[in-house]
mmCIF file of C-alpha atoms and ligand atoms in Angstrom:
data_model
loop_
_atom_site.group_PDB
_atom_site.id
_atom_site.type_symbol
_atom_site.label_atom_id
_atom_site.label_comp_id
_atom_site.label_asym_id
_atom_site.label_seq_id
_atom_site.Cartn_x
_atom_site.Cartn_y
_atom_site.Cartn_z
ATOM 1 C CA MET A 557 8.886 42.732 40.135
ATOM 2 C CA ASN A 558 9.780 43.003 36.555
ATOM 3 C CA LYS A 559 10.912 39.427 36.440
ATOM 4 C CA ARG A 560 7.815 38.111 38.112
ATOM 5 C CA ARG A 561 5.494 39.860 35.695
ATOM 6 C CA SER A 562 7.307 38.376 32.719
ATOM 7 C CA VAL A 563 6.398 34.859 33.856
ATOM 8 C CA TYR A 564 2.652 35.337 33.355
ATOM 9 C CA PRO A 565 2.619 35.011 29.588
ATOM 10 C CA TYR A 566 4.415 31.677 29.910
ATOM 11 C CA ILE A 567 1.962 30.404 32.485
ATOM 12 C CA ALA A 568 -0.875 31.490 30.237
ATOM 13 C CA LEU A 569 0.747 29.746 27.289
ATOM 14 C CA LEU A 570 1.266 26.552 29.267
ATOM 15 C CA LEU A 571 -2.337 26.620 30.400
ATOM 16 C CA ALA A 572 -3.536 27.150 26.843
ATOM 17 C CA ALA A 573 -1.368 24.285 25.617
ATOM 18 C CA THR A 574 -2.659 21.979 28.354
ATOM 19 C CA LEU A 575 -6.231 22.909 27.587
ATOM 20 C CA MET A 576 -5.659 22.328 23.893
ATOM 21 C CA LEU A 577 -4.167 18.927 24.626
ATOM 22 C CA ALA A 578 -7.095 18.054 26.860
ATOM 23 C CA SER A 579 -9.621 19.222 24.300
ATOM 24 C CA CYS A 580 -7.894 17.078 21.693
ATOM 25 C CA GLY A 581 -8.311 14.086 23.970
ATOM 26 C CA GLY A 582 -4.889 12.999 25.093
ATOM 27 C CA GLU A 583 -1.437 11.997 24.081
ATOM 28 C CA VAL A 584 0.174 10.258 21.132
ATOM 29 C CA TYR A 585 1.166 6.604 21.588
ATOM 30 C CA ARG A 586 2.934 4.399 19.050
ATOM 31 C CA TYR A 587 3.249 0.618 18.817
ATOM 32 C CA SER A 588 5.030 -1.654 16.320
ATOM 33 C CA ARG A 589 4.660 -5.300 15.471
ATOM 34 C CA PRO A 590 5.719 -7.667 12.692
ATOM 35 C CA VAL A 591 2.827 -8.573 10.406
ATOM 36 C CA MET A 592 2.398 -9.677 6.779
ATOM 37 C CA GLY A 593 6.129 -10.163 6.329
ATOM 38 C CA THR A 594 6.898 -6.567 7.325
ATOM 39 C CA VAL A 595 6.431 -4.185 10.251
ATOM 40 C CA ALA A 596 3.155 -2.520 11.170
ATOM 41 C CA ASN A 597 2.963 0.682 13.203
ATOM 42 C CA VAL A 598 -0.133 1.897 15.000
ATOM 43 C CA THR A 599 -0.151 5.476 16.270
ATOM 44 C CA VAL A 600 -3.120 6.582 18.354
ATOM 45 C CA VAL A 601 -4.163 9.641 20.276
ATOM 46 C CA ALA A 602 -5.665 8.344 23.521
ATOM 47 C CA PRO A 603 -6.412 9.635 27.014
ATOM 48 C CA ASP A 604 -3.976 7.198 28.629
ATOM 49 C CA ARG A 605 -1.611 4.291 28.040
ATOM 50 C CA ASP A 606 -4.147 1.563 28.824
ATOM 51 C CA VAL A 607 -6.693 2.841 26.321
ATOM 52 C CA ALA A 608 -3.952 3.279 23.718
ATOM 53 C CA LEU A 609 -2.558 -0.205 24.174
ATOM 54 C CA GLN A 610 -5.964 -1.848 24.110
ATOM 55 C CA ALA A 611 -6.844 -0.042 20.892
ATOM 56 C CA ALA A 612 -3.522 -0.901 19.262
ATOM 57 C CA GLU A 613 -4.027 -4.562 20.203
ATOM 58 C CA ALA A 614 -7.379 -4.516 18.416
ATOM 59 C CA ALA A 615 -5.766 -3.005 15.327
ATOM 60 C CA PHE A 616 -2.981 -5.621 15.284
ATOM 61 C CA ALA A 617 -5.538 -8.381 15.809
ATOM 62 C CA GLU A 618 -7.449 -7.124 12.775
ATOM 63 C CA MET A 619 -4.291 -7.229 10.643
ATOM 64 C CA ALA A 620 -3.519 -10.759 11.831
ATOM 65 C CA ARG A 621 -7.075 -11.815 11.017
ATOM 66 C CA ILE A 622 -6.762 -10.517 7.452
ATOM 67 C CA GLU A 623 -3.347 -12.104 7.045
ATOM 68 C CA LYS A 624 -4.942 -15.414 8.042
ATOM 69 C CA LEU A 625 -7.520 -14.996 5.269
ATOM 70 C CA MET A 626 -5.251 -13.712 2.530
ATOM 71 C CA SER A 627 -1.715 -14.992 3.020
ATOM 72 C CA PRO A 628 -0.712 -17.593 0.428
ATOM 73 C CA ARG A 629 1.765 -19.030 2.927
ATOM 74 C CA LEU A 630 -0.707 -19.831 5.690
ATOM 75 C CA GLU A 631 -2.286 -23.238 5.436
ATOM 76 C CA GLY A 632 -6.071 -22.877 5.469
ATOM 77 C CA SER A 633 -6.180 -19.240 4.314
ATOM 78 C CA ASP A 634 -8.716 -18.435 1.616
ATOM 79 C CA VAL A 635 -5.901 -17.815 -0.849
ATOM 80 C CA SER A 636 -4.184 -21.139 -0.031
ATOM 81 C CA ARG A 637 -7.446 -23.017 -0.407
ATOM 82 C CA ILE A 638 -8.156 -21.292 -3.712
ATOM 83 C CA ASN A 639 -4.696 -22.107 -5.041
ATOM 84 C CA ARG A 640 -4.960 -25.714 -3.991
ATOM 85 C CA GLY A 641 -8.527 -26.409 -5.044
ATOM 86 C CA ALA A 642 -9.990 -23.896 -7.514
ATOM 87 C CA ALA A 643 -8.799 -25.697 -10.630
ATOM 88 C CA ALA A 644 -10.723 -28.797 -9.533
ATOM 89 C CA GLY A 645 -13.951 -26.969 -8.635
ATOM 90 C CA PRO A 646 -15.498 -23.944 -6.892
ATOM 91 C CA VAL A 647 -13.867 -23.035 -3.563
ATOM 92 C CA GLN A 648 -15.953 -21.101 -1.058
ATOM 93 C CA VAL A 649 -14.254 -18.118 0.585
ATOM 94 C CA SER A 650 -15.058 -15.398 3.121
ATOM 95 C CA ARG A 651 -17.141 -12.385 2.141
ATOM 96 C CA GLU A 652 -14.071 -10.199 2.567
ATOM 97 C CA THR A 653 -11.810 -12.200 0.256
ATOM 98 C CA CYS A 654 -14.636 -12.186 -2.250
ATOM 99 C CA ARG A 655 -14.877 -8.382 -2.086
ATOM 100 C CA VAL A 656 -11.117 -7.980 -2.485
ATOM 101 C CA LEU A 657 -11.195 -10.310 -5.491
ATOM 102 C CA GLU A 658 -14.041 -8.297 -7.013
ATOM 103 C CA ALA A 659 -12.028 -5.086 -6.675
ATOM 104 C CA ALA A 660 -9.020 -6.848 -8.205
ATOM 105 C CA ALA A 661 -11.135 -8.117 -11.113
ATOM 106 C CA ALA A 662 -12.475 -4.626 -11.848
ATOM 107 C CA LEU A 663 -8.968 -3.158 -11.913
ATOM 108 C CA ALA A 664 -7.681 -6.034 -14.057
ATOM 109 C CA GLU A 665 -10.490 -5.337 -16.507
ATOM 110 C CA GLU A 666 -9.813 -1.607 -16.580
ATOM 111 C CA THR A 667 -6.046 -2.030 -17.024
ATOM 112 C CA GLY A 668 -6.338 -4.750 -19.657
ATOM 113 C CA GLY A 669 -4.594 -7.215 -17.366
ATOM 114 C CA ALA A 670 -1.657 -5.016 -16.285
ATOM 115 C CA PHE A 671 -2.995 -5.573 -12.791
ATOM 116 C CA ASP A 672 -3.635 -9.287 -12.472
ATOM 117 C CA VAL A 673 -3.678 -11.339 -9.249
ATOM 118 C CA THR A 674 -2.955 -14.505 -11.267
ATOM 119 C CA PHE A 675 0.620 -13.209 -11.821
ATOM 120 C CA VAL A 676 1.967 -15.784 -9.296
ATOM 121 C CA PRO A 677 3.546 -18.395 -11.640
ATOM 122 C CA LEU A 678 5.474 -15.535 -13.286
ATOM 123 C CA GLY A 679 6.458 -14.170 -9.882
ATOM 124 C CA ARG A 680 7.970 -17.557 -9.110
ATOM 125 C CA ILE A 681 10.221 -17.760 -12.181
ATOM 126 C CA TRP A 682 11.425 -14.207 -11.472
ATOM 127 C CA ASP A 683 12.086 -14.922 -7.811
ATOM 128 C CA TYR A 684 14.458 -12.133 -6.783
ATOM 129 C CA ARG A 685 15.389 -14.056 -3.599
ATOM 130 C CA ARG A 686 17.139 -16.828 -5.518
ATOM 131 C CA LYS A 687 20.909 -16.589 -5.154
ATOM 132 C CA PRO A 688 22.670 -16.169 -7.459
ATOM 133 C CA PHE A 689 19.800 -14.616 -9.340
ATOM 134 C CA ALA A 690 19.554 -15.453 -13.043
ATOM 135 C CA PRO A 691 16.707 -14.424 -15.343
ATOM 136 C CA PRO A 692 14.601 -17.303 -16.719
ATOM 137 C CA SER A 693 14.803 -18.303 -20.377
ATOM 138 C CA ASP A 694 12.462 -16.690 -22.894
ATOM 139 C CA ALA A 695 10.861 -20.075 -23.501
ATOM 140 C CA LEU A 696 10.036 -20.458 -19.821
ATOM 141 C CA VAL A 697 8.595 -16.930 -19.721
ATOM 142 C CA VAL A 698 6.355 -17.675 -22.701
ATOM 143 C CA ARG A 699 5.198 -20.990 -21.236
ATOM 144 C CA THR A 700 4.517 -19.508 -17.818
ATOM 145 C CA LYS A 701 2.641 -16.515 -19.197
ATOM 146 C CA MET A 702 -0.052 -18.903 -20.416
ATOM 147 C CA LEU A 703 -0.978 -19.602 -16.801
ATOM 148 C CA VAL A 704 -1.582 -15.920 -16.073
ATOM 149 C CA ASP A 705 -4.987 -14.568 -17.057
ATOM 150 C CA TYR A 706 -7.483 -12.840 -14.782
ATOM 151 C CA ARG A 707 -10.308 -13.784 -17.176
ATOM 152 C CA LYS A 708 -9.842 -17.392 -16.171
ATOM 153 C CA ILE A 709 -10.957 -16.736 -12.606
ATOM 154 C CA VAL A 710 -14.656 -17.386 -12.200
ATOM 155 C CA LEU A 711 -15.935 -15.440 -9.221
ATOM 156 C CA GLU A 712 -19.474 -15.987 -8.065
ATOM 157 C CA PRO A 713 -20.117 -13.374 -5.385
ATOM 158 C CA ARG A 714 -23.583 -14.726 -4.682
ATOM 159 C CA ASN A 715 -22.218 -18.098 -3.567
ATOM 160 C CA ARG A 716 -18.856 -16.583 -2.575
ATOM 161 C CA THR A 717 -17.015 -19.109 -4.715
ATOM 162 C CA VAL A 718 -13.874 -18.958 -6.803
ATOM 163 C CA ARG A 719 -12.956 -21.298 -9.622
ATOM 164 C CA PHE A 720 -10.018 -21.457 -12.053
ATOM 165 C CA LEU A 721 -10.567 -22.360 -15.694
ATOM 166 C CA ARG A 722 -7.038 -23.670 -16.085
ATOM 167 C CA ASP A 723 -4.810 -26.082 -14.198
ATOM 168 C CA GLY A 724 -1.668 -24.613 -12.680
ATOM 169 C CA MET A 725 -3.138 -21.141 -12.015
ATOM 170 C CA GLU A 726 -2.410 -19.404 -8.724
ATOM 171 C CA ILE A 727 -3.341 -16.070 -7.213
ATOM 172 C CA GLY A 728 -1.614 -13.690 -4.814
ATOM 173 C CA LEU A 729 -3.105 -10.607 -3.182
ATOM 174 C CA GLY A 730 0.255 -8.975 -2.354
ATOM 175 C CA ALA A 731 -0.671 -5.917 -4.403
ATOM 176 C CA LEU A 732 -3.701 -4.956 -2.332
ATOM 177 C CA ALA A 733 -3.995 -7.008 0.895
ATOM 178 C CA LYS A 734 -1.807 -4.639 2.915
ATOM 179 C CA GLY A 735 -3.980 -1.711 1.893
ATOM 180 C CA TYR A 736 -7.084 -3.677 2.787
ATOM 181 C CA ALA A 737 -5.634 -4.554 6.204
ATOM 182 C CA VAL A 738 -4.697 -0.911 6.856
ATOM 183 C CA GLY A 739 -8.274 0.146 6.166
ATOM 184 C CA ARG A 740 -9.770 -2.550 8.385
ATOM 185 C CA ALA A 741 -7.383 -1.723 11.232
ATOM 186 C CA VAL A 742 -8.325 1.970 11.082
ATOM 187 C CA ALA A 743 -11.994 0.947 11.138
ATOM 188 C CA ALA A 744 -11.301 -1.227 14.202
ATOM 189 C CA LEU A 745 -9.690 1.728 16.007
ATOM 190 C CA ARG A 746 -12.557 4.025 15.143
ATOM 191 C CA ALA A 747 -15.061 1.450 16.376
ATOM 192 C CA LEU A 748 -13.299 1.684 19.748
ATOM 193 C CA GLY A 749 -13.755 5.438 19.805
ATOM 194 C CA ILE A 750 -10.254 6.376 18.628
ATOM 195 C CA ARG A 751 -10.750 9.290 16.285
ATOM 196 C CA ASP A 752 -7.153 10.267 15.697
ATOM 197 C CA CYS A 753 -4.709 7.612 14.509
ATOM 198 C CA ILE A 754 -2.391 6.310 11.814
ATOM 199 C CA VAL A 755 -2.148 2.699 10.773
ATOM 200 C CA GLU A 756 0.871 1.841 8.677
ATOM 201 C CA ILE A 757 1.996 -1.490 7.257
ATOM 202 C CA GLY A 758 5.380 -1.473 5.534
ATOM 203 C CA GLY A 759 5.148 2.223 4.671
ATOM 204 C CA ASP A 760 1.553 2.100 3.415
ATOM 205 C CA LEU A 761 -0.819 4.004 5.642
ATOM 206 C CA GLN A 762 -4.144 5.628 6.352
ATOM 207 C CA VAL A 763 -4.650 8.483 8.772
ATOM 208 C CA SER A 764 -7.766 9.313 10.729
ATOM 209 C CA GLY A 765 -8.433 12.742 12.222
ATOM 210 C CA THR A 766 -5.457 14.834 13.271
ATOM 211 C CA ARG A 767 -2.412 14.838 15.520
ATOM 212 C CA LEU A 768 -3.558 16.952 18.477
ATOM 213 C CA GLY A 769 -5.400 19.312 16.180
ATOM 214 C CA ARG A 770 -2.768 19.520 13.429
ATOM 215 C CA PRO A 771 -2.640 17.410 10.261
ATOM 216 C CA TRP A 772 -0.743 14.146 10.437
ATOM 217 C CA ILE A 773 2.497 14.419 8.507
ATOM 218 C CA THR A 774 4.089 11.494 6.745
ATOM 219 C CA GLY A 775 7.381 11.136 4.923
ATOM 220 C CA LEU A 776 8.026 9.364 1.618
ATOM 221 C CA ARG A 777 11.298 7.566 1.139
ATOM 222 C CA HIS A 778 13.559 8.428 -1.730
ATOM 223 C CA PRO A 779 13.581 5.274 -3.888
ATOM 224 C CA ARG A 780 17.351 5.328 -4.372
ATOM 225 C CA ASN A 781 19.354 7.291 -1.813
ATOM 226 C CA GLY A 782 17.739 6.002 1.379
ATOM 227 C CA GLY A 783 16.805 9.496 2.550
ATOM 228 C CA ILE A 784 13.441 11.216 2.656
ATOM 229 C CA LEU A 785 12.108 12.531 -0.627
ATOM 230 C CA LEU A 786 9.300 14.675 0.733
ATOM 231 C CA SER A 787 6.696 14.990 3.442
ATOM 232 C CA ILE A 788 2.950 15.197 3.013
ATOM 233 C CA GLU A 789 0.418 16.918 5.215
ATOM 234 C CA MET A 790 -2.349 14.340 5.286
ATOM 235 C CA GLN A 791 -5.996 15.313 5.088
ATOM 236 C CA PRO A 792 -8.117 13.396 7.607
ATOM 237 C CA GLY A 793 -9.119 9.977 6.299
ATOM 238 C CA MET A 794 -6.617 9.868 3.451
ATOM 239 C CA SER A 795 -4.247 7.014 2.619
ATOM 240 C CA VAL A 796 -0.888 6.969 0.919
ATOM 241 C CA VAL A 797 0.532 3.788 -0.567
ATOM 242 C CA THR A 798 3.809 3.298 -2.413
ATOM 243 C CA SER A 799 4.983 0.688 -4.899
ATOM 244 C CA GLY A 800 8.716 0.649 -5.507
ATOM 245 C CA ASP A 801 11.324 -1.322 -7.404
ATOM 246 C CA TYR A 802 13.871 -0.982 -4.614
ATOM 247 C CA GLU A 803 12.776 -3.192 -1.759
ATOM 248 C CA ARG A 804 12.339 -6.662 -3.136
ATOM 249 C CA ALA A 805 14.807 -6.774 -6.001
ATOM 250 C CA ALA A 806 17.860 -8.501 -7.418
ATOM 251 C CA VAL A 807 20.464 -7.067 -9.765
ATOM 252 C CA SER A 808 21.985 -9.235 -12.492
ATOM 253 C CA ARG A 809 24.397 -7.919 -15.134
ATOM 254 C CA GLY A 810 23.509 -4.364 -14.251
ATOM 255 C CA ARG A 811 19.754 -4.860 -14.632
ATOM 256 C CA ARG A 812 17.295 -4.664 -11.810
ATOM 257 C CA TYR A 813 14.702 -7.409 -11.417
ATOM 258 C CA HIS A 814 11.995 -6.914 -8.839
ATOM 259 C CA HIS A 815 8.686 -8.176 -7.552
ATOM 260 C CA ILE A 816 6.188 -6.383 -9.777
ATOM 261 C CA ILE A 817 5.547 -8.260 -12.992
ATOM 262 C CA ASP A 818 3.952 -7.073 -16.194
ATOM 263 C CA PRO A 819 1.719 -10.031 -17.117
ATOM 264 C CA ARG A 820 1.615 -8.796 -20.696
ATOM 265 C CA THR A 821 5.377 -9.207 -21.190
ATOM 266 C CA GLY A 822 5.898 -11.804 -18.474
ATOM 267 C CA ARG A 823 8.780 -9.728 -17.058
ATOM 268 C CA PRO A 824 9.429 -7.363 -14.170
ATOM 269 C CA THR A 825 8.420 -3.857 -15.150
ATOM 270 C CA GLU A 826 10.904 -1.151 -16.090
ATOM 271 C CA THR A 827 8.750 1.915 -15.624
ATOM 272 C CA PHE A 828 9.267 3.847 -12.404
ATOM 273 C CA GLU A 829 11.471 3.814 -9.330
ATOM 274 C CA SER A 830 8.423 4.472 -7.205
ATOM 275 C CA VAL A 831 4.751 5.266 -7.470
ATOM 276 C CA SER A 832 2.798 6.658 -4.525
ATOM 277 C CA VAL A 833 -0.954 6.991 -4.646
ATOM 278 C CA ILE A 834 -3.082 9.082 -2.310
ATOM 279 C CA ALA A 835 -6.744 8.147 -2.031
ATOM 280 C CA GLY A 836 -9.455 7.754 0.566
ATOM 281 C CA ASP A 837 -9.601 3.960 0.415
ATOM 282 C CA PRO A 838 -6.202 2.398 1.228
ATOM 283 C CA MET A 839 -6.956 -0.823 -0.663
ATOM 284 C CA ARG A 840 -7.750 1.206 -3.754
ATOM 285 C CA ALA A 841 -4.549 3.245 -3.323
ATOM 286 C CA ASP A 842 -2.552 0.032 -2.914
ATOM 287 C CA ALA A 843 -4.003 -1.666 -5.978
ATOM 288 C CA VAL A 844 -3.704 1.442 -8.142
ATOM 289 C CA ALA A 845 -0.068 2.033 -7.107
ATOM 290 C CA THR A 846 0.817 -1.452 -8.327
ATOM 291 C CA ALA A 847 -1.291 -1.024 -11.469
ATOM 292 C CA LEU A 848 0.381 2.296 -12.369
ATOM 293 C CA PHE A 849 3.743 0.678 -11.751
ATOM 294 C CA VAL A 850 2.928 -1.852 -14.445
ATOM 295 C CA LEU A 851 1.171 0.540 -16.810
ATOM 296 C CA GLY A 852 4.118 2.926 -16.933
ATOM 297 C CA GLU A 853 4.072 6.535 -18.004
ATOM 298 C CA GLY A 854 1.955 6.520 -21.146
ATOM 299 C CA GLU A 855 -0.894 4.271 -20.106
ATOM 300 C CA GLY A 856 -0.519 5.376 -16.502
ATOM 301 C CA MET A 857 -1.228 8.999 -17.382
ATOM 302 C CA GLN A 858 -4.302 7.928 -19.329
ATOM 303 C CA PHE A 859 -5.495 5.992 -16.308
ATOM 304 C CA LEU A 860 -4.966 9.013 -14.060
ATOM 305 C CA ALA A 861 -6.799 11.275 -16.477
ATOM 306 C CA ARG A 862 -9.836 9.024 -15.976
ATOM 307 C CA HIS A 863 -9.450 9.119 -12.179
ATOM 308 C CA ARG A 864 -9.090 12.706 -11.076
ATOM 309 C CA GLU A 865 -9.876 11.658 -7.496
ATOM 310 C CA LEU A 866 -6.463 10.009 -7.252
ATOM 311 C CA GLN A 867 -3.308 11.948 -6.428
ATOM 312 C CA VAL A 868 0.163 10.637 -7.190
ATOM 313 C CA ILE A 869 3.858 11.124 -6.621
ATOM 314 C CA LEU A 870 5.850 9.436 -9.383
ATOM 315 C CA VAL A 871 9.613 8.947 -9.555
ATOM 316 C CA ASP A 872 10.733 7.814 -13.006
ATOM 317 C CA LEU A 873 13.801 5.751 -13.840
ATOM 318 C CA GLN A 874 15.891 8.897 -14.304
ATOM 319 C CA GLY A 875 14.896 10.098 -10.830
ATOM 320 C CA GLY A 876 12.505 12.715 -12.248
ATOM 321 C CA VAL A 877 9.664 13.564 -9.866
ATOM 322 C CA ARG A 878 6.103 14.251 -10.902
ATOM 323 C CA ILE A 879 3.443 15.259 -8.381
ATOM 324 C CA SER A 880 -0.276 15.962 -8.733
ATOM 325 C CA ARG A 881 -0.901 19.681 -8.817
ATOM 326 C CA SER A 882 -3.588 19.360 -6.167
ATOM 327 C CA LEU A 883 -0.904 18.293 -3.651
ATOM 328 C CA ARG A 884 1.071 21.479 -4.097
ATOM 329 C CA ASP A 885 0.150 23.085 -0.775
ATOM 330 C CA ARG A 886 0.604 19.911 1.221
ATOM 331 C CA VAL A 887 3.954 18.623 0.017
ATOM 332 C CA THR A 888 7.357 19.717 1.340
ATOM 333 C CA LEU A 889 10.360 18.590 -0.680
ATOM 334 C CA PHE A 890 13.403 17.538 1.300
ATOM 335 C CA GLU A 891 15.849 17.805 -1.530
ATOM 336 C CA ASN A 892 16.446 20.370 -4.146
ATOM 337 C CA ILE A 893 15.018 18.396 -7.039
ATOM 338 C CA PRO A 894 13.001 19.790 -9.885
ATOM 339 C CA VAL A 895 9.362 18.700 -9.836
ATOM 340 C CA ARG A 896 6.869 18.556 -12.648
ATOM 341 C CA TRP A 897 3.418 19.327 -11.341
ATOM 342 C CA ILE A 898 0.889 17.261 -13.260
HETATM 343 P P1 AMP B 230 2.894 -3.573 -4.062
HETATM 344 O O1 AMP B 230 4.110 -3.631 -3.199
HETATM 345 O O2 AMP B 230 1.645 -3.219 -3.382
HETATM 346 O O3 AMP B 230 3.114 -2.807 -5.319
HETATM 347 O O4 AMP B 230 2.594 -5.038 -4.527
HETATM 348 C C1 AMP B 230 3.557 -5.802 -5.172
HETATM 349 C C2 AMP B 230 3.133 -7.215 -5.032
HETATM 350 O O5 AMP B 230 2.002 -7.445 -5.867
HETATM 351 C C3 AMP B 230 4.166 -8.186 -5.474
HETATM 352 O O6 AMP B 230 5.053 -8.509 -4.436
HETATM 353 C C4 AMP B 230 3.316 -9.349 -5.906
HETATM 354 O O7 AMP B 230 2.919 -10.064 -4.763
HETATM 355 C C5 AMP B 230 2.086 -8.688 -6.483
HETATM 356 N N1 AMP B 230 2.145 -8.451 -7.941
HETATM 357 C C6 AMP B 230 3.230 -8.413 -8.748
HETATM 358 N N2 AMP B 230 2.896 -8.111 -10.011
HETATM 359 C C7 AMP B 230 1.542 -7.946 -10.010
HETATM 360 C C8 AMP B 230 0.584 -7.615 -11.030
HETATM 361 N N3 AMP B 230 0.933 -7.382 -12.296
HETATM 362 N N4 AMP B 230 -0.717 -7.531 -10.665
HETATM 363 C C9 AMP B 230 -1.098 -7.752 -9.391
HETATM 364 N N5 AMP B 230 -0.250 -8.087 -8.401
HETATM 365 C C10 AMP B 230 1.059 -8.162 -8.697
HETATM 366 MG MG1 MG B 231 -0.004 -2.277 -4.201
#
């Protein structure tokens, strides 16, 4: 008798849990696929597997569509056509590429060219994939720097055309295209009625809604030791994007050379180990993370003081961690490291 009575609370609990699950609209499904030179993950809450898979397919299709517009490696992409033709005359591009270029131009202007999508010729002479890696000569850096200048892109949004004012210029949208694709993929899922999801490309992500009624939680990698630095409870709709010096890098004579270039010096930056930015718009978060990476501490802090809507997690070259005060209640540190709340 006693035993039997003690089962009721469990049955009640189970029932409550089932009801909660039902009211939240289903189960969590996760899919992965290679895209944009990395791996994309789509996590959706859906009533069943078929709905989940169909939605994820739409999200992946959206990423592939954007890659086709913005990859410099794909023949016929807007970026390829710009790089091939814009020095000779105006090249017409899609409305979307035009909008991304407008956002890039505004950030280039605000950062005095620290963020600059014309960095590409410099990126090439600092190619970290070359083996053995050797830094280019100072003379080559100086010569190449002359090809990098965002003010020499003429963008005419009305005609959706792009023109270069100098021969030999090239652009790359690597600093913000992933963020843009994340945002479009989330929009595609929402258009299909998926309220609760995460879209992540290479660690950069946006969440929508919740995970069965609780906030989505995401982890940030430690830039050096391979473990997890901290986890963040994500508010619905927010994005987190990280720029780091650890993924695409080469080491030569004890110095680290990586893929983010300061167009003002013509060299890879030596500022932070990683910069994560939390914002509503994932493209904005992506672009700003790269920009802060170039700006470094001093100018970076000034930038952040002008943009209180942005939250950051910064790891400096000594491993020191700085986190926006407004994240205090939503961040859990995984290691016993001192944090400066900024
Ligand atoms: P992310 O990983 O988003 O920080 O973007 C880094 C990528 O942005 C690099 O791999 C380059 O494709 C590109 N990039 C490098 N330096 C700059 C820069 N100064 N301004 C804009 N894009 C850059
Ligand atoms: Mg970026």
